[in-house]
Short mmCIF file of N, CA and C in Angstrom, two decimals:
data_model
loop_
_atom_site.label_atom_id
_atom_site.label_comp_id
_atom_site.label_asym_id
_atom_site.label_seq_id
_atom_site.Cartn_x
_atom_site.Cartn_y
_atom_site.Cartn_z
N MET A 1254 1.14 -1.17 0.06
CA MET A 1254 -0.18 0.41 0.13
C MET A 1254 0.91 1.78 -0.10
N SER A 1255 0.57 2.24 -0.39
CA SER A 1255 1.53 3.53 -0.50
C SER A 1255 1.58 3.99 0.11
N LEU A 1256 1.65 5.07 0.77
CA LEU A 1256 2.67 5.56 2.35
C LEU A 1256 0.93 7.21 1.81
N TYR A 1257 0.34 7.45 0.46
CA TYR A 1257 -0.01 8.27 0.47
C TYR A 1257 -1.98 7.86 0.87
N LYS A 1258 -2.17 6.52 0.50
CA LYS A 1258 -2.95 6.37 1.17
C LYS A 1258 -3.29 5.27 2.13
N GLN A 1259 -2.52 5.76 2.45
CA GLN A 1259 -1.81 5.19 3.83
C GLN A 1259 -2.34 6.36 5.39
N TRP A 1260 -2.10 7.45 4.01
CA TRP A 1260 -1.97 8.70 5.21
C TRP A 1260 -4.12 9.42 4.85
N ASN A 1261 -4.59 8.36 4.12
CA ASN A 1261 -5.54 8.53 3.58
C ASN A 1261 -6.47 7.69 4.52
N ASP A 1262 -6.43 6.71 4.43
CA ASP A 1262 -6.91 5.75 5.18
C ASP A 1262 -7.17 6.36 6.89
N MET A 1263 -5.56 6.82 7.41
CA MET A 1263 -5.17 7.50 8.40
C MET A 1263 -5.92 8.34 8.71
N VAL A 1264 -6.40 9.37 8.08
CA VAL A 1264 -7.43 10.61 8.48
C VAL A 1264 -8.38 9.94 8.76
N VAL A 1265 -9.07 9.32 6.78
CA VAL A 1265 -10.15 9.20 7.77
C VAL A 1265 -10.69 7.86 9.13
N GLU A 1266 -9.71 7.41 9.52
CA GLU A 1266 -10.06 6.75 10.92
C GLU A 1266 -9.67 7.51 12.02
N PHE A 1267 -8.42 8.92 11.81
CA PHE A 1267 -8.83 9.37 12.57
C PHE A 1267 -9.87 10.32 12.98
N VAL A 1268 -10.28 11.07 11.99
CA VAL A 1268 -11.58 11.22 12.39
C VAL A 1268 -13.05 10.96 12.75
N LYS A 1269 -13.21 9.92 12.19
CA LYS A 1269 -14.12 8.74 13.24
C LYS A 1269 -13.86 8.80 14.48
N ALA A 1270 -12.38 8.58 14.94
CA ALA A 1270 -12.44 8.46 16.32
C ALA A 1270 -12.24 9.15 17.22
N ASN A 1271 -11.98 10.33 16.45
CA ASN A 1271 -11.66 11.80 17.70
C ASN A 1271 -12.97 12.81 16.71
N GLY A 1272 -13.11 12.76 15.63
CA GLY A 1272 -13.48 14.54 15.43
C GLY A 1272 -12.42 14.84 13.91
N GLU A 1273 -13.37 16.04 13.54
CA GLU A 1273 -12.58 16.38 12.68
C GLU A 1273 -11.86 17.98 13.38
N ALA A 1274 -12.73 18.48 14.16
CA ALA A 1274 -12.01 19.14 14.70
C ALA A 1274 -10.34 18.97 15.38
N ALA A 1275 -10.67 17.23 15.97
CA ALA A 1275 -9.05 17.31 16.60
C ALA A 1275 -8.42 17.19 15.68
N PHE A 1276 -8.83 15.81 14.41
CA PHE A 1276 -7.43 16.05 13.19
C PHE A 1276 -6.49 17.39 13.08
N TRP A 1277 -7.91 18.25 12.71
CA TRP A 1277 -7.00 19.56 12.06
C TRP A 1277 -6.29 20.01 13.56
N ASP A 1278 -6.79 19.97 14.82
CA ASP A 1278 -5.72 20.50 15.63
C ASP A 1278 -4.14 20.18 15.66
N LYS A 1279 -4.48 18.80 15.45
CA LYS A 1279 -3.26 18.13 15.25
C LYS A 1279 -2.36 18.50 14.21
N TYR A 1280 -2.66 17.91 13.01
CA TYR A 1280 -2.16 18.68 11.66
C TYR A 1280 -1.47 19.52 11.56
N GLU A 1281 -2.49 20.83 11.95
CA GLU A 1281 -1.48 22.62 11.68
C GLU A 1281 -0.98 21.84 12.81
N ALA A 1282 -1.03 21.70 14.04
CA ALA A 1282 0.35 21.43 15.01
C ALA A 1282 1.50 21.45 13.89
N ILE A 1283 1.20 20.16 13.56
CA ILE A 1283 2.50 19.40 13.07
C ILE A 1283 2.87 20.24 11.62
N GLU A 1284 2.09 20.76 11.01
CA GLU A 1284 2.70 21.27 9.61
C GLU A 1284 3.28 22.44 9.78
N LYS A 1285 2.70 23.44 10.96
CA LYS A 1285 3.21 24.77 11.41
C LYS A 1285 4.97 24.33 11.54
N GLY A 1286 5.48 23.47 12.71
CA GLY A 1286 6.88 23.05 12.90
C GLY A 1286 7.25 22.56 11.76
N ILE A 1287 6.71 21.64 10.63
CA ILE A 1287 7.80 21.61 9.92
C ILE A 1287 7.83 22.80 8.41
N TYR A 1288 7.00 23.94 9.20
CA TYR A 1288 7.25 25.06 7.54
C TYR A 1288 7.93 25.53 8.35
N ILE A 1289 8.16 25.72 9.92
CA ILE A 1289 8.91 26.75 10.94
C ILE A 1289 10.57 26.17 10.42
N GLY A 1290 10.63 24.87 10.65
CA GLY A 1290 11.90 24.16 9.69
C GLY A 1290 12.27 24.47 8.31
N ILE A 1291 11.48 24.49 7.89
CA ILE A 1291 11.09 24.70 6.21
C ILE A 1291 11.87 26.19 6.14
N LEU A 1292 11.23 27.53 6.23
CA LEU A 1292 11.95 28.78 6.49
C LEU A 1292 12.94 29.18 7.00
N SER A 1293 13.00 28.28 7.84
CA SER A 1293 13.68 28.92 8.46
C SER A 1293 15.22 28.47 7.95
N ASP A 1294 15.06 27.93 7.23
CA ASP A 1294 16.61 27.56 7.03
C ASP A 1294 15.88 27.54 5.20
N HIS A 1295 16.00 28.92 4.32
CA HIS A 1295 14.52 28.57 3.58
C HIS A 1295 15.85 28.82 2.13
N ASN A 1296 17.01 28.97 1.83
CA ASN A 1296 17.72 28.96 1.16
C ASN A 1296 18.42 27.20 0.87
N LYS A 1297 17.74 26.69 1.40
CA LYS A 1297 18.53 24.88 1.11
C LYS A 1297 17.21 24.41 0.56
N ILE A 1298 17.63 23.32 -0.09
CA ILE A 1298 16.61 22.61 -1.10
C ILE A 1298 17.30 21.23 0.22
N PHE A 1299 15.31 20.82 0.74
CA PHE A 1299 15.96 19.61 1.10
C PHE A 1299 14.87 18.84 0.29
N GLU A 1300 16.41 17.85 0.75
CA GLU A 1300 16.33 15.95 -0.08
C GLU A 1300 17.00 15.10 0.64
N GLY A 1301 16.17 14.45 0.35
CA GLY A 1301 16.71 12.95 1.00
C GLY A 1301 15.38 11.65 0.98
N LYS A 1302 15.27 10.89 1.76
CA LYS A 1302 14.23 9.53 1.52
C LYS A 1302 13.23 10.64 2.27
N VAL A 1303 12.01 10.04 1.44
CA VAL A 1303 10.49 10.43 2.50
C VAL A 1303 11.07 10.81 3.62
N GLY A 1304 11.58 9.03 4.69
CA GLY A 1304 11.29 8.48 5.57
C GLY A 1304 12.39 9.58 6.67
N GLU A 1305 13.35 9.65 6.19
CA GLU A 1305 14.93 10.70 6.57
C GLU A 1305 14.06 11.51 6.90
N LEU A 1306 13.59 13.10 5.90
CA LEU A 1306 13.15 14.15 5.19
C LEU A 1306 11.85 13.86 6.99
N ALA A 1307 11.29 13.26 7.40
CA ALA A 1307 10.29 13.58 7.92
C ALA A 1307 10.42 13.19 9.21
N GLU A 1308 12.02 12.71 9.47
CA GLU A 1308 12.48 12.44 10.90
C GLU A 1308 13.47 13.77 11.08
N LYS A 1309 13.73 14.31 10.38
CA LYS A 1309 14.82 15.51 9.93
C LYS A 1309 13.78 16.76 10.34
N LEU A 1310 12.82 16.74 9.92
CA LEU A 1310 11.33 17.96 10.51
C LEU A 1310 10.68 17.47 11.34
N ASN A 1311 11.27 16.66 11.89
CA ASN A 1311 10.75 16.05 13.50
C ASN A 1311 9.20 15.74 13.22
N ALA A 1312 8.45 14.93 12.16
CA ALA A 1312 6.94 15.05 11.90
C ALA A 1312 6.89 13.43 10.93
N PRO A 1313 5.53 12.85 12.02
CA PRO A 1313 5.54 11.32 12.00
C PRO A 1313 5.23 11.62 10.41
N LEU A 1314 5.79 10.20 9.81
CA LEU A 1314 5.59 9.79 8.38
C LEU A 1314 4.19 9.99 7.77
N ASP A 1315 2.91 9.68 9.15
CA ASP A 1315 1.65 9.79 7.88
C ASP A 1315 1.40 11.03 7.68
N PHE A 1316 1.85 11.82 8.84
CA PHE A 1316 1.45 13.30 8.38
C PHE A 1316 2.28 13.89 7.34
N PHE A 1317 3.39 13.69 7.75
CA PHE A 1317 4.39 14.51 6.63
C PHE A 1317 4.08 13.91 5.25
N ILE A 1318 3.61 13.03 5.08
CA ILE A 1318 2.78 12.64 3.75
C ILE A 1318 2.37 13.45 3.51
N GLY A 1319 0.61 13.61 4.31
CA GLY A 1319 -0.17 14.67 5.02
C GLY A 1319 -0.27 16.28 4.18
N PHE A 1320 1.49 16.75 4.50
CA PHE A 1320 2.12 17.84 4.07
C PHE A 1320 2.97 17.98 2.61
N LEU A 1321 3.33 17.34 2.91
CA LEU A 1321 3.15 17.15 0.92
C LEU A 1321 2.61 16.98 0.16
N ASP A 1322 1.65 16.30 -0.12
CA ASP A 1322 0.47 16.74 -0.65
C ASP A 1322 0.20 18.27 -0.95
N GLY A 1323 -0.23 18.95 0.60
CA GLY A 1323 -0.33 19.94 0.73
C GLY A 1323 0.85 21.31 0.51
N ILE A 1324 2.17 20.78 0.00
CA ILE A 1324 3.11 21.52 -0.74
C ILE A 1324 3.14 21.45 -1.57
N ASN A 1325 3.09 20.20 -2.51
CA ASN A 1325 3.09 19.56 -3.91
C ASN A 1325 3.25 21.39 -4.95
N GLU A 1326 1.78 21.74 -4.88
CA GLU A 1326 1.38 22.57 -5.72
C GLU A 1326 2.68 23.46 -6.08
N SER A 1327 3.29 24.13 -4.27
CA SER A 1327 3.95 25.07 -5.12
C SER A 1327 5.41 24.47 -5.35
N LEU A 1328 5.58 23.71 -5.60
CA LEU A 1328 7.46 23.12 -5.69
C LEU A 1328 7.54 22.83 -7.09
N ASN A 1329 8.29 23.63 -7.27
CA ASN A 1329 9.33 23.62 -8.78
C ASN A 1329 9.21 22.41 -9.86
N GLU A 1330 9.24 21.29 -9.27
CA GLU A 1330 8.97 19.69 -9.75
C GLU A 1330 7.39 18.90 -8.41
N GLU A 1331 6.89 18.71 -9.52
CA GLU A 1331 5.88 18.06 -8.09
C GLU A 1331 5.59 16.73 -7.67
N LEU A 1332 6.06 16.68 -7.18
CA LEU A 1332 6.01 14.46 -6.86
C LEU A 1332 4.76 13.87 -6.78
N ASP A 1333 4.87 12.45 -7.09
CA ASP A 1333 4.25 11.65 -8.14
C ASP A 1333 3.70 11.05 -6.39
N MET A 1334 2.95 12.05 -5.73
CA MET A 1334 2.00 11.30 -4.30
C MET A 1334 1.49 9.99 -4.37
N GLU A 1335 0.99 9.28 -5.68
CA GLU A 1335 0.36 8.18 -5.81
C GLU A 1335 1.47 7.24 -5.16
N ASN A 1336 2.73 7.34 -5.71
CA ASN A 1336 4.15 5.66 -6.05
C ASN A 1336 4.85 6.71 -4.54
N LEU A 1337 5.04 7.31 -3.86
CA LEU A 1337 5.70 7.51 -2.67
C LEU A 1337 5.96 6.47 -1.85
N LYS A 1338 7.44 6.26 -1.68
CA LYS A 1338 7.18 4.85 -0.22
C LYS A 1338 8.75 5.65 0.88
N ILE A 1339 8.29 4.66 1.40
CA ILE A 1339 9.69 5.53 2.88
C ILE A 1339 11.17 5.61 1.70
N ASP A 1340 11.55 4.91 0.79
CA ASP A 1340 12.80 4.57 0.28
C ASP A 1340 12.77 6.26 -0.36
N THR A 1341 11.54 6.85 -0.89
CA THR A 1341 11.58 7.03 -2.69
C THR A 1341 12.74 8.52 -2.20
N GLU A 1342 13.83 8.97 -2.81
CA GLU A 1342 14.47 10.14 -3.26
C GLU A 1342 13.56 11.68 -3.51
N ILE A 1343 13.40 12.42 -2.49
CA ILE A 1343 12.29 13.15 -2.84
C ILE A 1343 13.50 14.53 -3.44
N LYS A 1344 12.45 15.33 -3.46
CA LYS A 1344 13.54 17.28 -3.27
C LYS A 1344 12.35 18.36 -2.92
N LEU A 1345 12.32 19.11 -2.34
CA LEU A 1345 11.90 19.80 -1.91
C LEU A 1345 12.72 21.38 -2.14
N ASP A 1346 12.22 22.00 -4.11
CA ASP A 1346 12.18 22.56 -4.44
C ASP A 1346 11.11 23.81 -4.46
N ILE A 1347 11.14 24.80 -3.10
CA ILE A 1347 9.92 25.06 -3.13
C ILE A 1347 10.26 26.78 -3.82
N ASP A 1348 9.05 26.89 -3.91
CA ASP A 1348 8.64 28.37 -4.99
C ASP A 1348 8.35 28.76 -4.03
N LEU A 1349 8.92 29.65 -3.47
CA LEU A 1349 7.94 30.56 -2.17
C LEU A 1349 7.26 31.45 -2.05
N ALA A 1350 7.03 32.04 -3.78
CA ALA A 1350 6.51 33.02 -3.57
C ALA A 1350 4.97 32.18 -4.30
N ARG A 1351 4.86 30.79 -4.28
CA ARG A 1351 4.02 30.32 -4.78
C ARG A 1351 2.86 29.78 -3.78
N LEU A 1352 4.28 29.45 -2.75
CA LEU A 1352 3.91 28.68 -1.63
C LEU A 1352 3.37 29.64 -0.96
N TYR A 1353 3.61 31.47 -0.61
CA TYR A 1353 2.65 31.89 0.27
C TYR A 1353 1.62 32.49 -1.10
N PHE A 1354 1.09 32.94 -1.49
CA PHE A 1354 -0.14 32.55 -2.19
C PHE A 1354 -0.44 31.40 -2.33
N ASN A 1355 -0.48 29.97 -2.45
CA ASN A 1355 -1.40 29.21 -1.67
C ASN A 1355 -1.73 28.87 -1.05
N MET A 1356 -0.73 29.62 0.68
CA MET A 1356 -0.83 29.54 2.01
C MET A 1356 -2.54 30.46 2.23
N LEU A 1357 -2.73 31.81 1.00
CA LEU A 1357 -3.55 32.70 1.14
C LEU A 1357 -4.49 32.37 0.58
N ASP A 1358 -4.77 31.29 0.07
CA ASP A 1358 -6.08 30.23 -0.93
C ASP A 1358 -6.32 29.28 -0.32
N ALA A 1359 -5.21 28.75 0.42
CA ALA A 1359 -5.55 27.77 1.54
C ALA A 1359 -6.03 28.33 2.53
N LYS A 1360 -6.16 29.56 3.21
CA LYS A 1360 -6.79 30.33 4.04
C LYS A 1360 -6.24 29.83 5.26
N ALA A 1361 -4.86 29.60 5.02
CA ALA A 1361 -3.78 29.55 6.46
C ALA A 1361 -3.44 30.01 6.75
N GLU A 1362 -4.58 31.00 8.01
CA GLU A 1362 -3.17 31.97 7.92
C GLU A 1362 -2.43 32.54 9.93
N TYR A 1363 -2.45 30.59 10.03
CA TYR A 1363 -1.56 30.19 11.35
C TYR A 1363 -0.08 30.05 10.61
N LEU A 1364 -0.20 29.42 8.98
CA LEU A 1364 1.33 29.36 8.04
C LEU A 1364 1.53 30.82 7.42
N TYR A 1365 0.93 31.61 6.40
CA TYR A 1365 1.41 33.23 5.81
C TYR A 1365 1.27 33.70 7.06
N ASN A 1366 1.04 33.67 8.57
CA ASN A 1366 1.80 34.70 9.42
C ASN A 1366 2.51 34.50 10.35
N LEU A 1367 3.01 33.06 10.05
CA LEU A 1367 4.86 32.60 10.40
C LEU A 1367 5.93 34.08 10.66
N SER A 1368 6.30 34.19 11.18
CA SER A 1368 7.61 35.10 11.57
C SER A 1368 8.95 35.20 10.26
N GLN A 1369 8.84 33.73 10.10
CA GLN A 1369 10.31 33.15 9.34
C GLN A 1369 9.39 33.78 8.11
N TRP A 1370 8.53 34.30 7.78
CA TRP A 1370 8.40 34.98 6.32
C TRP A 1370 8.70 36.46 6.40
N GLU A 1371 8.94 36.98 7.47
CA GLU A 1371 9.81 38.42 7.39
C GLU A 1371 11.35 38.07 6.89
N GLY A 1372 11.80 36.86 7.18
CA GLY A 1372 12.77 36.93 6.72
C GLY A 1372 13.72 36.67 5.57
N ILE A 1373 12.39 36.09 5.28
CA ILE A 1373 12.21 36.10 3.09
C ILE A 1373 11.70 36.99 2.14
N PHE A 1374 10.94 37.43 2.49
CA PHE A 1374 10.24 38.85 2.23
C PHE A 1374 10.01 39.83 2.58
N SER A 1375 9.86 41.16 1.78
CA SER A 1375 9.49 42.05 2.88
C SER A 1375 8.43 42.61 2.83
N GLU A 1376 7.48 43.14 3.73
CA GLU A 1376 6.39 43.26 4.14
C GLU A 1376 5.44 43.96 3.12
N GLU A 1377 6.36 44.43 2.25
CA GLU A 1377 5.98 45.10 0.35
C GLU A 1377 5.85 43.78 -0.47
N LYS A 1378 6.75 42.66 -0.39
CA LYS A 1378 6.37 42.00 -0.85
C LYS A 1378 5.20 40.76 -0.76
N ARG A 1379 5.00 40.57 0.58
CA ARG A 1379 3.59 40.16 1.01
C ARG A 1379 3.13 41.20 0.64
N LYS A 1380 2.44 41.75 1.03
CA LYS A 1380 1.15 42.87 -0.27
C LYS A 1380 1.29 42.22 -1.06
N GLU A 1381 2.20 42.18 -1.89
CA GLU A 1381 1.98 42.58 -3.71
C GLU A 1381 1.34 41.20 -4.10
N ILE A 1382 1.95 39.20 -3.06
CA ILE A 1382 1.25 38.61 -2.86
C ILE A 1382 0.18 38.46 -2.38
N THR A 1383 -0.51 39.16 -1.46
CA THR A 1383 -1.67 38.91 -1.07
C THR A 1383 -2.51 39.85 -2.13
N LYS A 1384 -2.38 41.15 -2.49
CA LYS A 1384 -3.29 41.53 -3.56
C LYS A 1384 -2.96 41.08 -4.69
N ALA A 1385 -1.79 40.09 -5.75
CA ALA A 1385 -2.10 38.91 -6.59
C ALA A 1385 -3.05 37.91 -6.16
N TRP A 1386 -3.37 37.57 -5.28
CA TRP A 1386 -3.83 36.80 -4.72
C TRP A 1386 -5.51 37.24 -4.61
N ARG A 1387 -5.55 38.24 -4.26
CA ARG A 1387 -7.11 38.61 -3.94
C ARG A 1387 -8.00 39.14 -5.74
N GLU A 1388 -7.14 39.74 -6.08
CA GLU A 1388 -6.74 39.97 -7.80
C GLU A 1388 -7.61 38.22 -8.25
N SER A 1389 -6.81 37.76 -8.07
CA SER A 1389 -6.95 35.86 -8.38
C SER A 1389 -8.28 35.99 -8.35
N LYS A 1390 -9.14 36.17 -7.15
CA LYS A 1390 -10.72 35.73 -6.83
C LYS A 1390 -11.42 36.32 -7.54
N ILE A 1391 -11.14 37.83 -8.13
CA ILE A 1391 -11.78 38.02 -8.67
C ILE A 1391 -12.75 38.02 -10.40
N VAL A 1392 -14.08 37.90 -10.65
CA VAL A 1392 -14.56 37.28 -11.04
C VAL A 1392 -15.64 37.98 -11.82
N ILE A 1393 -15.17 38.42 -13.45
CA ILE A 1393 -15.66 39.22 -13.91
C ILE A 1393 -17.08 38.87 -14.55
N LYS A 1394 -17.76 39.48 -14.67
CA LYS A 1394 -19.15 39.05 -15.68
C LYS A 1394 -19.13 39.43 -16.64
N GLU A 1395 -19.31 38.51 -17.72
CA GLU A 1395 -19.73 39.38 -19.27
C GLU A 1395 -20.73 39.62 -19.01
N PRO A 1396 -21.07 40.87 -20.11
CA PRO A 1396 -22.08 41.57 -20.07
C PRO A 1396 -23.39 40.48 -21.05
N LYS A 1397 -24.54 40.43 -20.32
CA LYS A 1397 -25.52 39.29 -21.42
C LYS A 1397 -25.81 40.43 -22.32
N ILE A 1398 -26.32 40.07 -23.45
CA ILE A 1398 -26.92 39.11 -24.43
C ILE A 1398 -27.95 39.62 -24.78
N GLY A 1399 -28.76 41.00 -24.57
CA GLY A 1399 -29.91 40.78 -24.86
C GLY A 1399 -30.59 40.37 -26.14
N ARG A 1400 -31.98 39.91 -25.55
CA ARG A 1400 -32.19 39.52 -27.29
C ARG A 1400 -32.68 40.75 -28.51
N ASN A 1401 -32.62 42.09 -28.30
CA ASN A 1401 -32.79 42.66 -28.96
C ASN A 1401 -31.68 43.98 -28.69
N ASP A 1402 -30.48 43.65 -28.49
CA ASP A 1402 -29.48 44.13 -28.52
C ASP A 1402 -29.48 43.73 -30.20
N PRO A 1403 -28.32 44.50 -30.97
CA PRO A 1403 -27.25 44.34 -31.87
C PRO A 1403 -26.00 43.10 -32.19
N CYS A 1404 -26.74 42.45 -32.78
CA CYS A 1404 -25.68 41.43 -32.77
C CYS A 1404 -24.53 41.13 -32.67
N THR A 1405 -23.55 40.44 -31.78
CA THR A 1405 -22.05 40.77 -31.84
C THR A 1405 -21.68 39.88 -32.78
N CYS A 1406 -22.52 39.71 -34.06
CA CYS A 1406 -20.99 39.04 -35.10
C CYS A 1406 -21.44 40.82 -35.86
N GLY A 1407 -21.83 41.62 -35.67
CA GLY A 1407 -21.30 42.58 -37.13
C GLY A 1407 -21.98 42.51 -37.62
N SER A 1408 -23.55 41.77 -38.25
CA SER A 1408 -24.11 41.50 -39.10
C SER A 1408 -25.31 43.26 -38.99
N GLY A 1409 -25.37 43.91 -38.40
CA GLY A 1409 -26.20 45.23 -37.56
C GLY A 1409 -28.11 44.66 -37.73
N ARG A 1410 -27.94 43.14 -37.56
CA ARG A 1410 -29.80 42.88 -37.59
C ARG A 1410 -29.49 42.21 -35.16
N LYS A 1411 -30.71 42.61 -35.32
CA LYS A 1411 -30.55 41.75 -33.47
C LYS A 1411 -30.35 41.08 -33.63
N TYR A 1412 -30.02 40.56 -32.04
CA TYR A 1412 -29.49 39.26 -32.36
C TYR A 1412 -30.57 38.37 -32.60
N LYS A 1413 -31.64 38.86 -32.32
CA LYS A 1413 -32.53 37.53 -31.78
C LYS A 1413 -33.10 37.37 -33.11
N LYS A 1414 -32.24 38.40 -34.35
CA LYS A 1414 -32.72 37.00 -35.93
C LYS A 1414 -31.99 36.45 -35.98
N CYS A 1415 -30.61 37.18 -35.62
CA CYS A 1415 -29.64 36.57 -36.21
C CYS A 1415 -29.09 35.44 -35.16
N CYS A 1416 -27.26 35.60 -34.66
CA CYS A 1416 -26.50 34.60 -33.57
C CYS A 1416 -27.50 33.94 -33.13
N GLY A 1417 -28.53 34.75 -32.47
CA GLY A 1417 -29.66 34.39 -31.33
C GLY A 1417 -30.89 32.81 -31.61
N LYS A 1418 -30.76 33.03 -33.02
CA LYS A 1418 -32.47 32.52 -33.65
C LYS A 1418 -32.31 30.63 -32.66
N ASN A 1419 -30.94 30.37 -32.94
CA ASN A 1419 -31.31 29.22 -32.47
C ASN A 1419 -30.93 28.68 -30.95
N ALA A 1420 -30.51 29.46 -30.44
CA ALA A 1420 -29.64 29.40 -29.43
C ALA A 1420 -31.41 29.49 -28.00
#
């Protein structure tokens, strides 16, 4: 069984036994510790075997797999989560700007407010990333074409008599 499947099964069992709130309390505490370790040494690319990295970052293996799943989209080279084994060599080459953006997107305030970010990005840069994140959430609604409006194809006829005839 893959480590990723074990992680998913563990989450289901943990939630059944202890509740979802208890799971998130435990996961967030572990995840926060991992990020503090990584962001404190942000110039380093963490690489090695999955099991060794989990141990190095003081994380239980199953929760470390959850962490990898969460950070995967922020890596310059994504991991094949389904095929991870304890001795799989991985490299955590993190795009820190994308990571900060993704933390905002996940509404993980406990992570994007870590003091370690101050040593990575200036306050101005963090505000810039936050602004880009907010702008990515703005939905721009295209104006609706009314039946009696001129057709968008430029024929000069009403939409209902032209392109909207079969719509």
